[in-house]
XYZ file of C-alpha atoms in Angstrom:
342
model
C -33.781 7.344 45.135
C -33.389 10.944 45.853
C -33.280 12.857 49.090
C -32.908 16.454 49.567
C -32.451 17.625 53.070
C -33.972 21.362 53.131
C -36.771 23.159 51.111
C -35.036 26.214 49.647
C -33.748 27.508 46.447
C -30.905 25.143 46.301
C -33.127 21.971 46.557
C -35.951 23.193 44.213
C -32.543 23.926 41.494
C -31.402 20.341 42.448
C -35.059 18.328 42.027
C -35.692 20.698 38.627
C -32.412 19.348 37.284
C -32.816 16.116 38.369
C -36.702 15.569 36.714
C -35.263 17.106 33.824
C -32.368 14.562 33.073
C -34.491 11.736 34.438
C -37.985 12.537 34.145
C -39.190 9.350 35.975
C -37.268 10.413 39.068
C -38.932 10.120 42.689
C -37.570 12.755 44.585
C -38.509 13.181 48.511
C -37.604 16.871 49.727
C -37.379 17.329 53.882
C -38.414 20.737 54.909
C -38.409 22.388 58.061
C -40.698 25.104 56.862
C -44.723 25.175 56.840
C -44.576 26.166 53.447
C -43.772 24.794 50.116
C -39.939 25.904 48.296
C -40.380 29.657 47.589
C -37.907 32.221 46.769
C -36.412 34.573 49.369
C -35.264 37.999 47.391
C -38.612 39.045 46.690
C -39.120 39.378 50.542
C -36.572 42.013 50.907
C -37.409 43.540 47.941
C -40.520 43.327 45.361
C -43.090 42.388 48.057
C -42.782 45.760 49.991
C -43.828 47.829 46.730
C -47.429 45.718 47.057
C -47.813 44.481 50.227
C -51.700 43.770 50.275
C -50.470 41.674 47.123
C -47.674 40.087 48.835
C -49.211 39.692 52.468
C -52.537 38.157 50.846
C -51.500 36.395 48.174
C -48.096 35.476 48.736
C -47.657 37.631 45.118
C -45.159 40.093 43.981
C -44.890 42.277 41.039
C -41.543 41.887 38.974
C -39.680 44.997 37.867
C -41.112 44.173 34.363
C -44.448 44.938 35.387
C -45.756 41.050 35.536
C -47.341 39.291 38.553
C -46.093 36.218 40.006
C -46.303 34.011 42.868
C -43.250 33.364 45.489
C -43.720 29.966 45.364
C -41.403 27.909 42.611
C -44.470 25.530 41.950
C -48.411 25.395 42.587
C -49.266 23.075 45.252
C -50.563 20.939 42.690
C -47.341 20.232 41.218
C -46.022 17.893 44.368
C -46.985 14.688 44.932
C -47.965 13.702 48.325
C -45.291 11.346 49.857
C -47.255 8.643 50.436
C -48.147 8.267 47.030
C -44.598 8.870 45.823
C -43.371 4.934 46.342
C -45.964 3.809 43.713
C -45.892 6.800 41.455
C -45.252 5.093 38.127
C -43.847 8.410 35.935
C -42.399 9.488 39.482
C -42.543 13.049 40.801
C -41.531 15.030 43.456
C -42.719 15.238 47.136
C -42.046 17.598 50.102
C -42.641 16.673 53.725
C -43.040 19.878 55.567
C -42.025 21.091 59.185
C -40.049 17.937 59.696
C -35.791 18.207 60.511
C -33.338 15.709 59.667
C -31.493 14.819 62.950
C -29.099 12.170 62.255
C -27.439 11.452 59.234
C -25.674 7.726 58.621
C -23.419 7.978 55.506
C -22.360 4.469 55.348
C -25.701 3.104 55.465
C -27.431 5.373 53.316
C -30.008 6.945 55.880
C -31.425 9.491 57.626
C -33.403 10.049 61.099
C -36.423 12.750 61.289
C -37.256 14.610 64.446
C -39.858 12.461 65.147
C -38.333 9.419 64.618
C -39.192 8.500 61.197
C -36.146 6.645 59.326
C -35.613 7.418 55.619
C -33.323 5.458 53.307
C -31.800 6.972 49.762
C -29.485 6.118 46.789
C -28.490 9.965 46.705
C -28.973 12.519 49.192
C -28.233 16.331 48.808
C -27.813 18.216 52.082
C -29.057 21.861 51.265
C -29.932 23.371 54.834
C -29.430 26.515 53.972
C -27.906 28.894 56.778
C -29.539 30.957 59.894
C -29.418 34.715 60.686
C -26.476 36.164 62.955
C -27.524 38.191 66.031
C -25.431 40.856 67.627
C -24.367 39.857 70.630
C -26.001 43.167 72.530
C -29.201 42.267 71.448
C -28.862 38.553 72.467
C -28.351 39.659 75.903
C -30.912 42.104 76.419
C -33.941 41.075 78.368
C -36.868 39.289 76.604
C -38.988 42.715 76.896
C -35.944 44.216 74.296
C -35.866 40.907 72.238
C -39.671 40.911 71.132
C -39.032 44.012 69.298
C -35.808 43.042 67.336
C -36.538 40.651 64.325
C -34.146 38.703 62.028
C -35.197 38.355 58.169
C -34.434 35.187 56.740
C -37.644 33.183 56.109
C -41.657 34.155 54.965
C -42.118 33.889 58.321
C -39.872 36.856 59.225
C -41.372 38.637 56.464
C -44.982 38.420 57.929
C -43.429 39.096 61.730
C -41.948 42.128 60.457
C -44.767 43.345 58.234
C -46.785 43.426 61.443
C -44.610 45.100 63.939
C -43.967 47.919 60.878
C -47.713 48.409 60.535
C -47.550 49.747 64.784
C -44.027 51.180 64.030
C -43.514 55.047 63.350
C -39.529 54.350 62.782
C -37.280 51.553 62.678
C -33.181 50.540 62.837
C -32.221 48.187 59.741
C -28.448 47.095 61.191
C -26.257 46.038 58.925
C -24.839 47.260 55.104
C -24.840 44.053 53.071
C -27.433 43.318 50.186
C -30.070 42.135 52.865
C -29.859 45.418 55.178
C -29.609 48.088 52.175
C -32.366 46.050 50.179
C -34.695 46.433 53.144
C -33.859 49.975 54.002
C -34.880 50.814 50.423
C -37.679 48.709 50.259
C -39.097 50.222 53.991
C -38.266 53.347 52.921
C -40.354 52.940 49.588
C -43.258 51.442 51.965
C -42.972 54.452 54.328
C -42.715 57.192 51.590
C -45.956 58.760 52.742
C -44.132 59.993 55.827
C -45.658 56.955 58.227
C -42.243 55.388 58.620
C -38.492 56.709 59.329
C -36.145 53.924 58.172
C -32.291 54.621 60.039
C -29.592 52.142 58.643
C -26.657 51.605 60.897
C -23.699 49.716 60.670
C -19.895 49.980 61.516
C -18.503 49.922 58.042
C -17.864 53.765 56.221
C -20.348 52.589 53.640
C -23.181 50.407 52.262
C -21.661 46.712 51.154
C -18.368 47.927 51.883
C -17.035 44.375 51.809
C -17.942 43.495 48.078
C -17.690 47.054 46.559
C -14.899 49.260 45.829
C -14.854 52.673 48.586
C -15.773 54.874 45.544
C -18.775 52.727 44.336
C -19.737 52.143 48.327
C -19.980 55.332 48.944
C -21.646 56.161 45.923
C -24.412 53.530 46.698
C -24.724 55.079 50.290
C -25.487 58.321 48.702
C -28.432 56.618 46.466
C -29.957 54.729 49.583
C -29.988 58.123 51.132
C -32.318 59.780 47.981
C -35.099 57.201 48.548
C -34.973 58.561 52.324
C -33.225 56.241 54.357
C -31.104 57.522 57.168
C -27.894 55.979 56.547
C -25.559 56.220 59.418
C -22.090 54.547 58.898
C -19.571 53.867 61.432
C -22.097 53.590 64.141
C -21.395 50.225 66.032
C -24.309 49.280 68.448
C -23.037 49.404 71.920
C -25.932 49.010 73.964
C -29.753 49.070 74.032
C -32.304 50.112 76.575
C -36.241 50.683 76.595
C -37.320 54.532 76.433
C -40.027 56.012 77.479
C -41.835 53.019 78.021
C -42.710 51.870 74.723
C -39.428 52.567 72.382
C -35.699 51.166 72.024
C -32.831 53.554 72.644
C -29.851 52.108 70.490
C -26.483 53.800 72.104
C -23.504 53.753 69.246
C -20.053 53.762 69.521
C -19.616 57.471 67.983
C -21.680 58.753 71.309
C -25.438 59.332 69.546
C -28.259 57.348 69.956
C -31.043 56.257 68.266
C -34.845 55.989 69.597
C -36.814 53.543 67.555
C -40.231 51.475 67.853
C -38.138 48.184 66.250
C -35.058 46.836 64.813
C -34.185 44.583 62.130
C -30.807 43.024 61.926
C -29.317 41.635 59.105
C -25.913 41.069 59.823
C -24.661 38.325 57.928
C -25.568 34.177 58.239
C -23.926 30.971 59.578
C -24.725 27.621 57.729
C -26.719 25.253 59.154
C -24.282 22.538 59.462
C -25.393 20.536 62.897
C -25.366 17.355 60.592
C -21.738 16.847 60.680
C -21.537 16.321 64.212
C -22.959 12.691 63.873
C -22.259 12.206 60.120
C -18.620 12.699 60.458
C -18.561 14.996 57.791
C -15.766 17.476 57.690
C -16.274 21.159 58.111
C -13.787 23.580 56.731
C -12.552 25.717 59.531
C -12.363 29.094 57.887
C -15.062 29.218 55.511
C -17.712 27.376 57.601
C -20.216 24.597 55.527
C -19.341 20.915 54.145
C -16.287 20.697 52.224
C -17.462 19.165 49.089
C -14.977 18.987 45.852
C -15.399 20.763 42.311
C -18.602 18.239 41.720
C -20.008 19.257 44.927
C -19.801 15.695 46.547
C -18.904 15.301 50.324
C -18.938 11.894 50.321
C -20.194 9.012 47.917
C -23.473 9.616 47.001
C -24.073 12.760 49.497
C -23.440 16.303 48.050
C -24.186 19.593 49.250
C -25.130 22.743 47.633
C -26.410 26.471 48.416
C -24.839 28.442 51.573
C -23.380 25.111 53.117
C -20.990 23.833 50.593
C -18.030 24.960 50.818
C -16.496 24.068 47.223
C -13.412 23.422 45.430
C -12.882 26.104 42.340
C -10.486 25.070 40.318
C -9.589 28.396 39.627
C -10.297 30.847 42.293
C -9.443 27.861 45.396
C -11.974 26.945 48.308
C -15.024 29.011 48.443
C -18.230 29.449 50.310
C -21.056 31.730 48.795
C -24.009 33.502 50.316
C -26.326 34.334 47.510
C -29.620 33.408 45.439
C -27.752 32.661 42.399
C -25.485 30.585 43.716
C -28.053 28.651 45.459
C -29.410 28.193 41.651
C -26.012 27.361 40.407
C -25.023 24.643 43.129
C -28.302 23.043 43.187
C -28.771 22.779 39.795
C -25.166 21.390 39.579
C -25.857 18.950 42.146
C -28.636 17.818 40.590
C -26.981 16.961 37.510
C -24.389 15.206 39.302
C -26.947 13.138 41.180
C -28.034 11.500 37.930
C -24.277 10.775 37.174
C -23.687 13.513 34.854
C -20.417 14.251 36.599
C -20.027 17.799 36.122
């Protein structure tokens, strides 16, 4: 009855809304990740403040001191997919490690990458986004690329943590929320002097795209105070191996930075490959699936989270990449999938 494509926050908010309004609903989530739905924000913040807890138990301490799991629900909350069809009181199942490769809107069917075909009554596309890569890094030799990480998933966190354990200095590329949060968290993690953190970006201050100049510059100074070597107006023009086992980042201002590893946080692109065979419209300027103010792309088909380019009656057409938006839009999509027409 309810098929959710994607196992992130938007899907979690949607199935919670569906079950709240239709307690016996049967919901199937298709996730290409190997783990159950989890929250991403702590991966660049709180989890670095108690990394033994995070790495070993996938748990973190919130700012109020209370400990909680990264995962939205414990494993026992979910039904196995084999039992979902016969579940008298409904439930939520997650099949992990699968991708939807084809969506037939008129037939209300999807095809998984293993050849399995599923039909649905209502479907939500919540496929999220993928990290962008700087051109200089993308064309670099493999020996350089293996030291350069993107940061999006729990797997990325684990890979970065493993790399950081072997590093004395790291460069975070990007000045947005993710790059700024991660630079601060890593500076705290290495506050005993074991890790030097650089933050490099082309703009004049942190979060310059969302903050006015005076507040952006104020933020930059606060980030420097926690130990980050922030270098604005620093576009990367080249990268090469330095003395056998380090990376030399060449900057547009003529300077260079020597580091053991690099984390790039330079934005994301929405995962909209399903549009190709489904005949769905992609916004040419903002990206994402074009949906109306009720998050509907076509009859019985919705989109939420990073991939939804929605019509806002007050502000016009928008697309938002943010955890809060994933929660709000996933909830709205779930409510409308059960017929609330909000």
